[in-house]
Amino acid sequence: MAPRELDDKPPFWRDVKVLAWVFQLVILALVLAFLAYLANNVRVNSADLGIPVGFEFLDQPSSFTIPGNDLRESQPVRDALVEGALNTLRVSIVGIVLATVLGILIGIGRLSGNWLLSQITRVYVEVVRNVPLLGLVIFAYLALVLAAMPRIEDAWQLDSLVTVSNRGLVVPWLTGPGLAFLGVVVLAFVVGVLVAGWRQRVAARTGQPPRDLLWAVASFVVLVLVGAALVGNGLSFPSLEGDQIEGGIIMQPEYFALLLALVIYTASHIAEIVRGSIQAVPRGQFEASSALAFSGAQRMRYIILPQALRIAVPPIGNQYLNLMKNSSLGFAISFFELTKVASTSIGNRSPAVPTYLLLMAIYLVFSLIISALVNTVNRRMQVE
Amino acid sequence: MVTWLRKNLFRSVGDSITTIVIGSLAIWVLYRFLRFVFVTGRWEIVRTNLSLFITGSWPEDELWRVVVAIVAVSFMAGLIAGFIARQRREEVPDDAEPGRPWLLDILSRTWPLLLTVLLLLSLAQTVGPWLLAVGSLAAFAAGRFIGPLLPRRSGAALVVAALVVGLSAVWLLVAGVEFDSWGGLLLNLFLAAISIALCFPLGVLLALGRRSQFPILRTMSTSYIELFRGVPLIALLLMANVALGFFIPTDLAPGKVVRAIVILVLFTSAYVAEIVRGGLQSVPIGQIEAGRALGLSPVSVTRLIVLPQALRNVIPALVGQFISLFKDTTLAGAAMGLTDLLAGPQASTAQPAFRGQGLIAETLVFVLLIFWAGSYTMSNESQRLEARLGVGER
């Protein structure tokens, strides 16, 4: 037998590269076959039951109504799903903002030198993090909002600003000329941000204390007042007429309960992230800022938080995703977000499989949008 | 005392204001809570429905199955705990052991769980639960005592024995009572335990797939993981509850509990995969190169060198994921209409004897206390583990 040459190629059935591809293709074929099997089953079973598999049902009347919304039964399923998606977004966006603020405050509180504050925030985090969110949602709805809130006849009122009853929470809202007023508010906000930036530049140039927040708030308030005088605020204030509430905007009890539970729960997770990130800032940064005679609040605001939040952005972004997905627990208290709308419409003769696939697709899109936003923020905040 | 107050509560004017405002708020909340627990709360409904909360509608004649399963699992847990404890004593020199008496140590680590068990026992109306508690405690203690006496190299045998005991306990429970009669805390614990055991291997495979050099495998694992991480669990459970009959032949469609297990496993394995992937990335590349240099095959390198280090690094994160799986089992109740522990409050307040009396707060607080005690104890233990393993310090 002749000695084998070193550059001899092995036969193809022993070539590692070929084998790797064969192995992968076999697995791919198995997975595809399984998916095809499932799809075929859906087709056959649906045909047996006389259920369509396409998405034509989106244009058929939904035959259900959504509380607190003027959607009619004759409107197509599509509109109901859009309304559900809007409700999911409403609770998610407001929840994300509130949970971030509360979470950062509690995270800072946990590291406070004040013993009482750090212990109370610790108890809060340890209690809330370790109970099922669904339990919090049900508790907030049944035991707090429905049971503890007064009936409409003896609603709590704070002048005409806030009205709280088991019908929900009513606050003043914009009507008619209000849109112009809303524009004024947005404009005032932008101007406020610009003013803050200007003050910071001046401070950097002259070494004067910036007082940027003060300036920004002052210019915002002045502009809003001037705008209100010019276009009229168009606010409609809620008033109690017997057992009806006129005017204002009502926050449904279901919405309020879900929002409350989501904010409380997510804030406890964000607080832990913030605490970990603050502790990850090197000790020298604390000592250096103290040596430069920064006060406690200044040190937090200018030295520690900017560095800590940079570390905290990716995990906090994960919490935002979780909050958006967890808003589906509104299902359990009949808050008509996406999941509830989808399952209600299945109860009203929408085909189950396409509806759920659509539901998943919408959640996936929302998830992708949130992670894209978080990634952008993360890239911007990194130091080159 | 005064200096302590000065230093920790009243260091400056702002600090004092904070202390006073927060302190009075805390006292008010505490007062309201204690008043609710001891004065205004009507706890009769919990006492009456205790068996509904704990075992659902599990038939009384078959309760022995639960008892035997729990006692057997306790014994096995004690055995493993004892075995590991000896191992650790030998690795760590004696003087490094904490000087605390062991009873105090156990009490300080598991007080929420112990208090909750005592509360449950005090509410029990028969002697059965007491016998179960004493029996499983005795079994655990016996195992803890025997464990250190086992031969040193019986680790693998112990794993096999644990599997056998676990599977027989599951078989004992499943064989006796239809899944439809399951409920209460028992159902939550069962769902969590089974799903944890099943999702772990799947998660590790997915993580390896996502890190592998085979492009097709990598793409498939990545899409699976991102797909399941992008949708809410409750939507998946609803889909399995309503639409599963479309995907598989109707006569093959399993019952609700099995569906819940399948979904929990598929869902959690995506999260486990991401955690394990983090662990895989934390293993230095030199380890893999060294393994290859020793002539190990890629499979052996993964099995003998990479995975042991990777998994060791992510144990705390995995425990955290399993805690949230335990909490997530409540969604199975809500989405599929199973009467798990969290469904208990609404079921019991709908009974004729208690309807319309506003007892939802009492029952919910009771149920949430049970969940809290379990999760809190587990998460504390995982933090201890994290500190002991020195994760992130090397």
PDB file of N, CA, C and O in Angstrom, chain A residues 24 27 37-38 41-42 45-46 113-117 120 126-127 129-132 134-135 139 265 325 328-329 331 339 353 356 363-364 367, chain B residues 4 8-9 11 15 19 22-23 26 214-217 220 227 229-230 232 234 238-239 245-247 249 271 327 330-331 342 364 371-372 375-376:
ATOM      1  N   GLN A  24     -26.528  20.131   8.940  1.00  0.00           N
ATOM      2  CA  GLN A  24     -27.407  21.299   9.068  1.00  0.00           C
ATOM      3  C   GLN A  24     -28.630  21.176   8.191  1.00  0.00           C
ATOM      4  O   GLN A  24     -29.744  21.515   8.590  1.00  0.00           O
ATOM      5  N   ILE A  27     -31.187  18.854   9.631  1.00  0.00           N
ATOM      6  CA  ILE A  27     -31.967  19.481  10.714  1.00  0.00           C
ATOM      7  C   ILE A  27     -32.959  20.484  10.141  1.00  0.00           C
ATOM      8  O   ILE A  27     -34.131  20.515  10.528  1.00  0.00           O
ATOM      9  N   TYR A  37     -46.019  20.198   8.443  1.00  0.00           N
ATOM     10  CA  TYR A  37     -47.018  19.295   9.020  1.00  0.00           C
ATOM     11  C   TYR A  37     -48.046  20.097   9.826  1.00  0.00           C
ATOM     12  O   TYR A  37     -49.263  19.926   9.677  1.00  0.00           O
ATOM     13  N   LEU A  38     -47.549  21.030  10.658  1.00  0.00           N
ATOM     14  CA  LEU A  38     -48.461  21.860  11.456  1.00  0.00           C
ATOM     15  C   LEU A  38     -49.364  22.680  10.542  1.00  0.00           C
ATOM     16  O   LEU A  38     -50.591  22.738  10.739  1.00  0.00           O
ATOM     17  N   ASN A  41     -51.980  20.593   8.998  1.00  0.00           N
ATOM     18  CA  ASN A  41     -53.017  20.263   9.965  1.00  0.00           C
ATOM     19  C   ASN A  41     -53.995  21.416  10.130  1.00  0.00           C
ATOM     20  O   ASN A  41     -55.210  21.201  10.201  1.00  0.00           O
ATOM     21  N   VAL A  42     -53.444  22.632  10.224  1.00  0.00           N
ATOM     22  CA  VAL A  42     -54.319  23.796  10.371  1.00  0.00           C
ATOM     23  C   VAL A  42     -55.285  23.868   9.193  1.00  0.00           C
ATOM     24  O   VAL A  42     -56.492  24.064   9.357  1.00  0.00           O
ATOM     25  N   ASN A  45     -57.804  20.789   9.395  1.00  0.00           N
ATOM     26  CA  ASN A  45     -58.751  20.920  10.505  1.00  0.00           C
ATOM     27  C   ASN A  45     -59.703  22.092  10.299  1.00  0.00           C
ATOM     28  O   ASN A  45     -60.891  22.006  10.621  1.00  0.00           O
ATOM     29  N   SER A  46     -59.178  23.197   9.757  1.00  0.00           N
ATOM     30  CA  SER A  46     -60.038  24.354   9.527  1.00  0.00           C
ATOM     31  C   SER A  46     -61.068  24.032   8.464  1.00  0.00           C
ATOM     32  O   SER A  46     -62.247  24.395   8.601  1.00  0.00           O
ATOM     33  N   GLY A 113     -27.932  57.673  52.434  1.00  0.00           N
ATOM     34  CA  GLY A 113     -27.319  57.576  53.749  1.00  0.00           C
ATOM     35  C   GLY A 113     -28.371  57.578  54.853  1.00  0.00           C
ATOM     36  O   GLY A 113     -28.080  57.238  55.994  1.00  0.00           O
ATOM     37  N   ASN A 114     -29.591  57.964  54.478  1.00  0.00           N
ATOM     38  CA  ASN A 114     -30.678  57.977  55.454  1.00  0.00           C
ATOM     39  C   ASN A 114     -31.146  56.543  55.682  1.00  0.00           C
ATOM     40  O   ASN A 114     -31.686  55.902  54.780  1.00  0.00           O
ATOM     41  N   TRP A 115     -30.952  56.038  56.900  1.00  0.00           N
ATOM     42  CA  TRP A 115     -31.223  54.641  57.185  1.00  0.00           C
ATOM     43  C   TRP A 115     -32.679  54.291  56.901  1.00  0.00           C
ATOM     44  O   TRP A 115     -32.979  53.284  56.262  1.00  0.00           O
ATOM     45  N   LEU A 116     -33.587  55.165  57.330  1.00  0.00           N
ATOM     46  CA  LEU A 116     -35.010  54.870  57.177  1.00  0.00           C
ATOM     47  C   LEU A 116     -35.371  54.750  55.697  1.00  0.00           C
ATOM     48  O   LEU A 116     -36.032  53.797  55.270  1.00  0.00           O
ATOM     49  N   LEU A 117     -34.892  55.713  54.903  1.00  0.00           N
ATOM     50  CA  LEU A 117     -35.212  55.715  53.475  1.00  0.00           C
ATOM     51  C   LEU A 117     -34.672  54.455  52.799  1.00  0.00           C
ATOM     52  O   LEU A 117     -35.375  53.781  52.036  1.00  0.00           O
ATOM     53  N   ILE A 120     -36.800  51.404  53.863  1.00  0.00           N
ATOM     54  CA  ILE A 120     -38.152  51.352  53.319  1.00  0.00           C
ATOM     55  C   ILE A 120     -38.121  50.996  51.834  1.00  0.00           C
ATOM     56  O   ILE A 120     -38.907  50.172  51.354  1.00  0.00           O
ATOM     57  N   GLU A 126     -38.083  44.330  47.818  1.00  0.00           N
ATOM     58  CA  GLU A 126     -38.115  42.898  48.115  1.00  0.00           C
ATOM     59  C   GLU A 126     -39.534  42.350  48.124  1.00  0.00           C
ATOM     60  O   GLU A 126     -39.754  41.191  47.814  1.00  0.00           O
ATOM     61  N   VAL A 127     -40.495  43.182  48.511  1.00  0.00           N
ATOM     62  CA  VAL A 127     -41.876  42.701  48.511  1.00  0.00           C
ATOM     63  C   VAL A 127     -42.406  42.620  47.079  1.00  0.00           C
ATOM     64  O   VAL A 127     -42.917  41.595  46.650  1.00  0.00           O
ATOM     65  N   ARG A 129     -40.917  42.686  44.089  1.00  0.00           N
ATOM     66  CA  ARG A 129     -40.246  41.848  43.098  1.00  0.00           C
ATOM     67  C   ARG A 129     -40.613  40.379  43.240  1.00  0.00           C
ATOM     68  O   ARG A 129     -40.486  39.617  42.303  1.00  0.00           O
ATOM     69  N   ASN A 130     -41.026  39.974  44.435  1.00  0.00           N
ATOM     70  CA  ASN A 130     -41.192  38.548  44.691  1.00  0.00           C
ATOM     71  C   ASN A 130     -42.638  38.084  44.723  1.00  0.00           C
ATOM     72  O   ASN A 130     -42.927  37.011  45.242  1.00  0.00           O
ATOM     73  N   VAL A 131     -43.544  38.884  44.199  1.00  0.00           N
ATOM     74  CA  VAL A 131     -44.913  38.378  44.057  1.00  0.00           C
ATOM     75  C   VAL A 131     -45.230  38.351  42.560  1.00  0.00           C
ATOM     76  O   VAL A 131     -44.651  39.116  41.793  1.00  0.00           O
ATOM     77  N   PRO A 132     -46.122  37.453  42.137  1.00  0.00           N
ATOM     78  CA  PRO A 132     -46.449  37.408  40.713  1.00  0.00           C
ATOM     79  C   PRO A 132     -47.129  38.696  40.275  1.00  0.00           C
ATOM     80  O   PRO A 132     -47.989  39.217  41.000  1.00  0.00           O
ATOM     81  N   LEU A 134     -49.266  39.118  38.010  1.00  0.00           N
ATOM     82  CA  LEU A 134     -50.707  38.916  37.832  1.00  0.00           C
ATOM     83  C   LEU A 134     -51.443  39.141  39.155  1.00  0.00           C
ATOM     84  O   LEU A 134     -52.534  39.714  39.183  1.00  0.00           O
ATOM     85  N   GLY A 135     -50.814  38.708  40.266  1.00  0.00           N
ATOM     86  CA  GLY A 135     -51.414  38.940  41.569  1.00  0.00           C
ATOM     87  C   GLY A 135     -51.531  40.428  41.861  1.00  0.00           C
ATOM     88  O   GLY A 135     -52.557  40.890  42.374  1.00  0.00           O
ATOM     89  N   PHE A 139     -54.964  42.386  42.381  1.00  0.00           N
ATOM     90  CA  PHE A 139     -55.104  43.106  43.642  1.00  0.00           C
ATOM     91  C   PHE A 139     -55.436  44.576  43.371  1.00  0.00           C
ATOM     92  O   PHE A 139     -56.364  45.136  43.957  1.00  0.00           O
ATOM     93  N   TYR A 265     -44.544  47.305  39.746  1.00  0.00           N
ATOM     94  CA  TYR A 265     -43.732  46.103  39.541  1.00  0.00           C
ATOM     95  C   TYR A 265     -42.450  46.443  38.782  1.00  0.00           C
ATOM     96  O   TYR A 265     -41.348  46.092  39.200  1.00  0.00           O
ATOM     97  N   LYS A 325     -44.842  43.748  27.120  1.00  0.00           N
ATOM     98  CA  LYS A 325     -45.433  42.411  27.010  1.00  0.00           C
ATOM     99  C   LYS A 325     -46.356  42.128  28.192  1.00  0.00           C
ATOM    100  O   LYS A 325     -47.404  41.498  28.040  1.00  0.00           O
ATOM    101  N   SER A 328     -50.168  42.691  28.530  1.00  0.00           N
ATOM    102  CA  SER A 328     -51.154  41.697  28.116  1.00  0.00           C
ATOM    103  C   SER A 328     -51.900  41.115  29.312  1.00  0.00           C
ATOM    104  O   SER A 328     -52.930  40.481  29.143  1.00  0.00           O
ATOM    105  N   LEU A 329     -51.387  41.344  30.537  1.00  0.00           N
ATOM    106  CA  LEU A 329     -52.109  40.849  31.710  1.00  0.00           C
ATOM    107  C   LEU A 329     -53.402  41.617  31.915  1.00  0.00           C
ATOM    108  O   LEU A 329     -54.242  41.201  32.713  1.00  0.00           O
ATOM    109  N   PHE A 331     -55.629  41.447  30.147  1.00  0.00           N
ATOM    110  CA  PHE A 331     -56.579  40.386  29.813  1.00  0.00           C
ATOM    111  C   PHE A 331     -57.330  39.896  31.044  1.00  0.00           C
ATOM    112  O   PHE A 331     -58.540  39.689  31.004  1.00  0.00           O
ATOM    113  N   THR A 339     -54.395  41.686  23.597  1.00  0.00           N
ATOM    114  CA  THR A 339     -54.707  40.285  23.868  1.00  0.00           C
ATOM    115  C   THR A 339     -56.186  40.093  24.159  1.00  0.00           C
ATOM    116  O   THR A 339     -56.819  39.164  23.663  1.00  0.00           O
ATOM    117  N   VAL A 353     -56.649  30.696  14.707  1.00  0.00           N
ATOM    118  CA  VAL A 353     -55.229  30.625  14.333  1.00  0.00           C
ATOM    119  C   VAL A 353     -54.734  31.924  13.690  1.00  0.00           C
ATOM    120  O   VAL A 353     -53.737  32.493  14.150  1.00  0.00           O
ATOM    121  N   TYR A 356     -54.501  34.768  16.342  1.00  0.00           N
ATOM    122  CA  TYR A 356     -53.375  34.688  17.271  1.00  0.00           C
ATOM    123  C   TYR A 356     -52.049  34.938  16.580  1.00  0.00           C
ATOM    124  O   TYR A 356     -51.153  35.560  17.153  1.00  0.00           O
ATOM    125  N   TYR A 363     -47.126  42.024  18.512  1.00  0.00           N
ATOM    126  CA  TYR A 363     -46.246  42.136  19.673  1.00  0.00           C
ATOM    127  C   TYR A 363     -44.785  42.130  19.250  1.00  0.00           C
ATOM    128  O   TYR A 363     -43.961  42.866  19.800  1.00  0.00           O
ATOM    129  N   LEU A 364     -44.464  41.265  18.265  1.00  0.00           N
ATOM    130  CA  LEU A 364     -43.077  41.211  17.792  1.00  0.00           C
ATOM    131  C   LEU A 364     -42.642  42.561  17.237  1.00  0.00           C
ATOM    132  O   LEU A 364     -41.539  43.044  17.515  1.00  0.00           O
ATOM    133  N   SER A 367     -42.057  44.914  20.017  1.00  0.00           N
ATOM    134  CA  SER A 367     -40.792  44.590  20.677  1.00  0.00           C
ATOM    135  C   SER A 367     -39.620  45.120  19.865  1.00  0.00           C
ATOM    136  O   SER A 367     -38.676  45.706  20.425  1.00  0.00           O
TER     137      SER A 367
ATOM    138  N   TRP B   4     -26.013  57.370  66.682  1.00  0.00           N
ATOM    139  CA  TRP B   4     -26.513  56.574  65.555  1.00  0.00           C
ATOM    140  C   TRP B   4     -27.649  57.330  64.861  1.00  0.00           C
ATOM    141  O   TRP B   4     -27.685  57.449  63.643  1.00  0.00           O
ATOM    142  N   ASN B   8     -27.508  58.576  61.023  1.00  0.00           N
ATOM    143  CA  ASN B   8     -28.273  57.858  60.021  1.00  0.00           C
ATOM    144  C   ASN B   8     -29.627  58.468  59.700  1.00  0.00           C
ATOM    145  O   ASN B   8     -30.226  58.129  58.695  1.00  0.00           O
ATOM    146  N   LEU B   9     -30.152  59.301  60.577  1.00  0.00           N
ATOM    147  CA  LEU B   9     -31.490  59.818  60.306  1.00  0.00           C
ATOM    148  C   LEU B   9     -31.548  61.340  60.240  1.00  0.00           C
ATOM    149  O   LEU B   9     -32.373  61.895  59.535  1.00  0.00           O
ATOM    150  N   ARG B  11     -28.923  63.854  59.682  1.00  0.00           N
ATOM    151  CA  ARG B  11     -27.604  64.409  59.449  1.00  0.00           C
ATOM    152  C   ARG B  11     -27.674  65.887  59.071  1.00  0.00           C
ATOM    153  O   ARG B  11     -26.833  66.669  59.404  1.00  0.00           O
ATOM    154  N   ASP B  15     -32.184  65.980  55.407  1.00  0.00           N
ATOM    155  CA  ASP B  15     -32.248  64.610  55.876  1.00  0.00           C
ATOM    156  C   ASP B  15     -33.337  64.450  56.930  1.00  0.00           C
ATOM    157  O   ASP B  15     -34.120  63.489  56.895  1.00  0.00           O
ATOM    158  N   THR B  19     -36.652  62.116  56.791  1.00  0.00           N
ATOM    159  CA  THR B  19     -36.935  61.118  57.814  1.00  0.00           C
ATOM    160  C   THR B  19     -38.335  61.292  58.369  1.00  0.00           C
ATOM    161  O   THR B  19     -39.089  60.320  58.497  1.00  0.00           O
ATOM    162  N   ILE B  22     -41.087  60.562  55.477  1.00  0.00           N
ATOM    163  CA  ILE B  22     -41.131  59.138  55.125  1.00  0.00           C
ATOM    164  C   ILE B  22     -41.534  58.314  56.330  1.00  0.00           C
ATOM    165  O   ILE B  22     -42.299  57.359  56.225  1.00  0.00           O
ATOM    166  N   GLY B  23     -40.991  58.702  57.505  1.00  0.00           N
ATOM    167  CA  GLY B  23     -41.309  57.954  58.712  1.00  0.00           C
ATOM    168  C   GLY B  23     -42.788  57.973  59.005  1.00  0.00           C
ATOM    169  O   GLY B  23     -43.390  56.925  59.276  1.00  0.00           O
ATOM    170  N   ALA B  26     -44.584  55.823  56.544  1.00  0.00           N
ATOM    171  CA  ALA B  26     -44.362  54.403  56.809  1.00  0.00           C
ATOM    172  C   ALA B  26     -45.194  53.944  57.988  1.00  0.00           C
ATOM    173  O   ALA B  26     -45.800  52.866  57.963  1.00  0.00           O
ATOM    174  N   PHE B 214     -22.221  26.731  12.708  1.00  0.00           N
ATOM    175  CA  PHE B 214     -23.043  26.310  11.582  1.00  0.00           C
ATOM    176  C   PHE B 214     -24.096  27.372  11.306  1.00  0.00           C
ATOM    177  O   PHE B 214     -24.999  27.566  12.129  1.00  0.00           O
ATOM    178  N   PRO B 215     -24.034  28.051  10.167  1.00  0.00           N
ATOM    179  CA  PRO B 215     -24.927  29.195   9.946  1.00  0.00           C
ATOM    180  C   PRO B 215     -26.411  28.844  10.008  1.00  0.00           C
ATOM    181  O   PRO B 215     -27.189  29.605  10.595  1.00  0.00           O
ATOM    182  N   ILE B 216     -26.810  27.721   9.439  1.00  0.00           N
ATOM    183  CA  ILE B 216     -28.245  27.410   9.431  1.00  0.00           C
ATOM    184  C   ILE B 216     -28.739  27.169  10.847  1.00  0.00           C
ATOM    185  O   ILE B 216     -29.784  27.680  11.278  1.00  0.00           O
ATOM    186  N   LEU B 217     -27.941  26.390  11.603  1.00  0.00           N
ATOM    187  CA  LEU B 217     -28.303  26.091  12.987  1.00  0.00           C
ATOM    188  C   LEU B 217     -28.401  27.381  13.805  1.00  0.00           C
ATOM    189  O   LEU B 217     -29.320  27.587  14.593  1.00  0.00           O
ATOM    190  N   MET B 220     -31.510  29.354  12.932  1.00  0.00           N
ATOM    191  CA  MET B 220     -32.739  28.765  13.482  1.00  0.00           C
ATOM    192  C   MET B 220     -32.839  29.006  14.982  1.00  0.00           C
ATOM    193  O   MET B 220     -33.890  29.393  15.496  1.00  0.00           O
ATOM    194  N   LEU B 227     -38.116  34.976  18.682  1.00  0.00           N
ATOM    195  CA  LEU B 227     -39.570  34.847  18.528  1.00  0.00           C
ATOM    196  C   LEU B 227     -40.243  34.689  19.892  1.00  0.00           C
ATOM    197  O   LEU B 227     -41.178  35.413  20.230  1.00  0.00           O
ATOM    198  N   ARG B 229     -39.036  35.322  22.836  1.00  0.00           N
ATOM    199  CA  ARG B 229     -38.812  36.429  23.766  1.00  0.00           C
ATOM    200  C   ARG B 229     -39.603  37.668  23.374  1.00  0.00           C
ATOM    201  O   ARG B 229     -39.743  38.582  24.168  1.00  0.00           O
ATOM    202  N   GLY B 230     -40.110  37.687  22.156  1.00  0.00           N
ATOM    203  CA  GLY B 230     -40.801  38.880  21.698  1.00  0.00           C
ATOM    204  C   GLY B 230     -42.303  38.876  21.922  1.00  0.00           C
ATOM    205  O   GLY B 230     -42.952  39.886  21.706  1.00  0.00           O
ATOM    206  N   PRO B 232     -45.773  37.923  24.475  1.00  0.00           N
ATOM    207  CA  PRO B 232     -46.102  37.698  25.876  1.00  0.00           C
ATOM    208  C   PRO B 232     -46.531  36.251  26.130  1.00  0.00           C
ATOM    209  O   PRO B 232     -47.170  35.623  25.285  1.00  0.00           O
ATOM    210  N   ILE B 234     -48.768  35.129  28.092  1.00  0.00           N
ATOM    211  CA  ILE B 234     -50.207  34.871  28.217  1.00  0.00           C
ATOM    212  C   ILE B 234     -50.821  34.672  26.834  1.00  0.00           C
ATOM    213  O   ILE B 234     -51.740  33.859  26.668  1.00  0.00           O
ATOM    214  N   LEU B 238     -52.886  31.387  25.764  1.00  0.00           N
ATOM    215  CA  LEU B 238     -54.236  31.475  25.197  1.00  0.00           C
ATOM    216  C   LEU B 238     -54.295  30.719  23.876  1.00  0.00           C
ATOM    217  O   LEU B 238     -55.255  29.994  23.599  1.00  0.00           O
ATOM    218  N   MET B 239     -53.245  30.900  23.079  1.00  0.00           N
ATOM    219  CA  MET B 239     -53.220  30.236  21.784  1.00  0.00           C
ATOM    220  C   MET B 239     -53.233  28.720  21.978  1.00  0.00           C
ATOM    221  O   MET B 239     -53.979  28.008  21.303  1.00  0.00           O
ATOM    222  N   GLY B 245     -55.817  22.676  18.989  1.00  0.00           N
ATOM    223  CA  GLY B 245     -56.547  21.636  18.276  1.00  0.00           C
ATOM    224  C   GLY B 245     -56.424  21.752  16.767  1.00  0.00           C
ATOM    225  O   GLY B 245     -56.663  20.776  16.055  1.00  0.00           O
ATOM    226  N   PHE B 246     -56.043  22.949  16.283  1.00  0.00           N
ATOM    227  CA  PHE B 246     -55.886  23.120  14.843  1.00  0.00           C
ATOM    228  C   PHE B 246     -54.541  22.584  14.374  1.00  0.00           C
ATOM    229  O   PHE B 246     -54.404  22.146  13.249  1.00  0.00           O
ATOM    230  N   PHE B 247     -53.544  22.657  15.245  1.00  0.00           N
ATOM    231  CA  PHE B 247     -52.179  22.347  14.812  1.00  0.00           C
ATOM    232  C   PHE B 247     -51.873  20.855  14.836  1.00  0.00           C
ATOM    233  O   PHE B 247     -51.021  20.392  14.112  1.00  0.00           O
ATOM    234  N   PRO B 249     -53.572  16.719  15.233  1.00  0.00           N
ATOM    235  CA  PRO B 249     -54.832  15.976  15.119  1.00  0.00           C
ATOM    236  C   PRO B 249     -55.596  16.039  16.437  1.00  0.00           C
ATOM    237  O   PRO B 249     -55.006  15.902  17.513  1.00  0.00           O
ATOM    238  N   TYR B 271     -35.463  32.041  27.273  1.00  0.00           N
ATOM    239  CA  TYR B 271     -34.783  32.908  28.240  1.00  0.00           C
ATOM    240  C   TYR B 271     -33.568  32.206  28.834  1.00  0.00           C
ATOM    241  O   TYR B 271     -32.510  32.813  29.018  1.00  0.00           O
ATOM    242  N   LYS B 327     -43.394  32.232  39.347  1.00  0.00           N
ATOM    243  CA  LYS B 327     -44.433  33.262  39.384  1.00  0.00           C
ATOM    244  C   LYS B 327     -45.295  33.217  38.124  1.00  0.00           C
ATOM    245  O   LYS B 327     -46.491  33.474  38.171  1.00  0.00           O
ATOM    246  N   THR B 330     -48.719  31.296  37.388  1.00  0.00           N
ATOM    247  CA  THR B 330     -50.044  31.854  37.665  1.00  0.00           C
ATOM    248  C   THR B 330     -50.768  32.229  36.381  1.00  0.00           C
ATOM    249  O   THR B 330     -51.987  32.225  36.336  1.00  0.00           O
ATOM    250  N   LEU B 331     -49.990  32.550  35.325  1.00  0.00           N
ATOM    251  CA  LEU B 331     -50.632  32.931  34.066  1.00  0.00           C
ATOM    252  C   LEU B 331     -51.373  31.746  33.465  1.00  0.00           C
ATOM    253  O   LEU B 331     -52.373  31.919  32.776  1.00  0.00           O
ATOM    254  N   LEU B 342     -53.528  31.289  42.473  1.00  0.00           N
ATOM    255  CA  LEU B 342     -53.986  32.664  42.285  1.00  0.00           C
ATOM    256  C   LEU B 342     -55.441  32.725  41.819  1.00  0.00           C
ATOM    257  O   LEU B 342     -56.074  33.775  41.882  1.00  0.00           O
ATOM    258  N   LEU B 364     -56.531  37.527  48.640  1.00  0.00           N
ATOM    259  CA  LEU B 364     -55.387  37.848  47.787  1.00  0.00           C
ATOM    260  C   LEU B 364     -54.120  38.041  48.611  1.00  0.00           C
ATOM    261  O   LEU B 364     -53.047  37.570  48.229  1.00  0.00           O
ATOM    262  N   PHE B 371     -46.765  33.121  47.699  1.00  0.00           N
ATOM    263  CA  PHE B 371     -45.840  33.314  46.577  1.00  0.00           C
ATOM    264  C   PHE B 371     -44.602  34.082  47.022  1.00  0.00           C
ATOM    265  O   PHE B 371     -43.472  33.756  46.659  1.00  0.00           O
ATOM    266  N   TRP B 372     -44.830  35.123  47.823  1.00  0.00           N
ATOM    267  CA  TRP B 372     -43.713  35.957  48.252  1.00  0.00           C
ATOM    268  C   TRP B 372     -42.711  35.143  49.054  1.00  0.00           C
ATOM    269  O   TRP B 372     -41.498  35.234  48.814  1.00  0.00           O
ATOM    270  N   SER B 375     -40.635  32.867  46.691  1.00  0.00           N
ATOM    271  CA  SER B 375     -39.710  33.566  45.795  1.00  0.00           C
ATOM    272  C   SER B 375     -38.623  34.280  46.582  1.00  0.00           C
ATOM    273  O   SER B 375     -37.458  34.266  46.188  1.00  0.00           O
ATOM    274  N   TYR B 376     -39.001  34.898  47.701  1.00  0.00           N
ATOM    275  CA  TYR B 376     -38.033  35.679  48.465  1.00  0.00           C
ATOM    276  C   TYR B 376     -36.935  34.767  49.002  1.00  0.00           C
ATOM    277  O   TYR B 376     -35.749  35.088  48.918  1.00  0.00           O
TER     278      TYR B 376
END
